Amino acid sequence: MSQTRIEQDPLGAIEVPGAAYWGAQTARAVANFPISGHGPHPALVRATVQLKKAAALAHRDGGHLDATIADAIVRACDEILGGALLDQFVVDPYQAGAGTSHHMNTNEVIASRASEILGGARTPGDRVHPNDHVNKAQSTNDVFPTALRLAVLEQAQPLLAAMGGLADSIEGKAQEFHHVVKSGRTHLQDAAPIRLGREVGAWAENVRRHVARIGAAAAECAELGIGGTAAGTGLTAAEGYREKVVEHLARISGLPLRSAPDLYEAMQSLRPAQALSSSIRDFALDLYRISSDVRLLASGPSTGIGELLLPAVQPGSSIMPGKVNPSIAEMVGQVCARVIGCDATVAWATASGQLELNVFFPVAAHALLEAETILANAVGVFDHKCIQGLRADEARCADYARRSQQLVLALMPKLGYTAASGIAKRAVAEGRTIEAQVVHEGVMPADEAARLLDPAKLAGG
């Protein structure tokens, strides 16, 4: 095969690598958008190819596309979905508005491979045309928004699974730590004694609530605007095509898809993607808080809180011997920061739609898919390499609980707020525990003080 070939598009001739399955429009996009050095997210490629397969099947069912050509398109799509030709999807995520470049890249690759399957040349349009056949009754206007929704819905599944696993692991640790009594802290100051299991168990409850919210938001992305073609009009689409392509796509993807009730709205608005993005961001905010609590509770080992002991995963310093850092929790915090930034991008894109189309769909897809992917991976690593290996320093927890200034709460029913406050201040000033202070001042005998100020009783069940 020659090193290059000449392809034609409406703008004229352009040179294309001889081995490429893509054609002239992809070549122009590669030349026009050397922006990030990245290719499209695999989930977006997969969703777009699934859509092309579903469309070919719908046209074949309706007798609107020659069965031989339709079957070749389906076979080409199946090969790509099986892992072939993925290196042929080459358009930078930062591209012309609406995603026309990614869309035509997909059309050209499928057309070229389908042409080969029919005995033709590896070039779009030889036996199978990228526009007339692969893109029949479709437009970037409805294909890219549909592919975006399908891709982010699919990509939400591993995130939700990872979150569910994390919640289960945290709950397991909560049960393991239930007997451990420690000092609570508010404002980073001593507070009432609590059980470590209850503190950790609240993290599990929080993650589960976010699972429910993200799941509900993801379900909104199952409404697809395919069939709207140009500007939502449905022009060139045969009767029944809209319903049939969604039916095939649901079967191919294994997802509970349905047609959007208003094809114009599905084309104009990023609403479901923004709802999903913001729910993912909100989880990232809480996950950052949880990972920060893990780091704080594990600080030390000699001069920090040190109530939690983290599994060591790597040396912590290039100069300080023996140092071990909370590396996994630190990674989680950085991922959360990136996810929050991705959501800001999706929000900006959502506001940037104009009239019949939001041309910022490509950057929204790129940002949201990145957020879902890195967060799912980070949650899984946090679960397996940090949470599951957590241990409690029970002796340190018990010592802090015994020395907490706020054991004085137990004295309030007997002495009142003012007297109890005075005892607390004097205990801190004179370096005694609350129990030792009340015995020293003769407020009560030692055995009564020990019973009244037992941290385990104050922490409750």
CSV table of N, CA and C in Angstrom, one decimal, residues 19 30 61 80 95 98 189 227 274 323 326 349 385 403 450:
chain,number,residue,atom,x,y,z
A,19,ALA,N,-2.6,3.9,4.6
A,19,ALA,CA,-3.1,2.8,5.5
A,19,ALA,C,-4.4,3.2,6.3
A,30,VAL,N,-7.8,16.5,11.6
A,30,VAL,CA,-6.5,16.3,12.2
A,30,VAL,C,-5.6,17.5,12.0
A,61,ASP,N,-34.3,-3.2,8.4
A,61,ASP,CA,-35.6,-3.7,8.7
A,61,ASP,C,-36.7,-3.0,8.0
A,80,ILE,N,-15.2,-3.2,15.2
A,80,ILE,CA,-14.7,-2.1,16.0
A,80,ILE,C,-15.1,-2.3,17.5
A,95,GLN,N,-12.4,20.3,19.1
A,95,GLN,CA,-12.6,20.2,17.7
A,95,GLN,C,-13.7,21.2,17.3
A,98,ALA,N,-20.2,21.0,17.9
A,98,ALA,CA,-21.2,20.0,17.8
A,98,ALA,C,-20.7,18.6,17.6
A,189,GLN,N,-11.5,20.7,67.9
A,189,GLN,CA,-11.3,20.7,69.3
A,189,GLN,C,-12.0,19.6,70.0
A,227,GLY,N,-33.1,10.6,15.7
A,227,GLY,CA,-34.3,10.7,14.8
A,227,GLY,C,-34.6,12.1,14.6
A,274,GLN,N,-25.6,17.6,32.4
A,274,GLN,CA,-25.3,18.6,33.5
A,274,GLN,C,-25.8,18.0,34.9
A,323,LYS,N,9.8,7.3,56.4
A,323,LYS,CA,8.5,8.0,56.3
A,323,LYS,C,7.5,7.3,55.4
A,326,PRO,N,0.2,9.1,53.5
A,326,PRO,CA,-1.2,8.6,53.1
A,326,PRO,C,-1.4,8.8,51.6
A,349,ALA,N,-20.4,24.6,29.3
A,349,ALA,CA,-20.9,24.1,28.0
A,349,ALA,C,-22.4,24.1,28.0
A,385,LYS,N,-6.9,-0.3,48.3
A,385,LYS,CA,-5.6,-0.1,48.8
A,385,LYS,C,-5.5,0.8,50.1
A,403,ARG,N,-8.7,11.5,78.1
A,403,ARG,CA,-8.2,12.8,78.4
A,403,ARG,C,-9.0,13.9,77.8
A,450,ALA,N,-15.2,7.6,88.3
A,450,ALA,CA,-14.9,6.6,87.2
A,450,ALA,C,-16.1,6.1,86.5
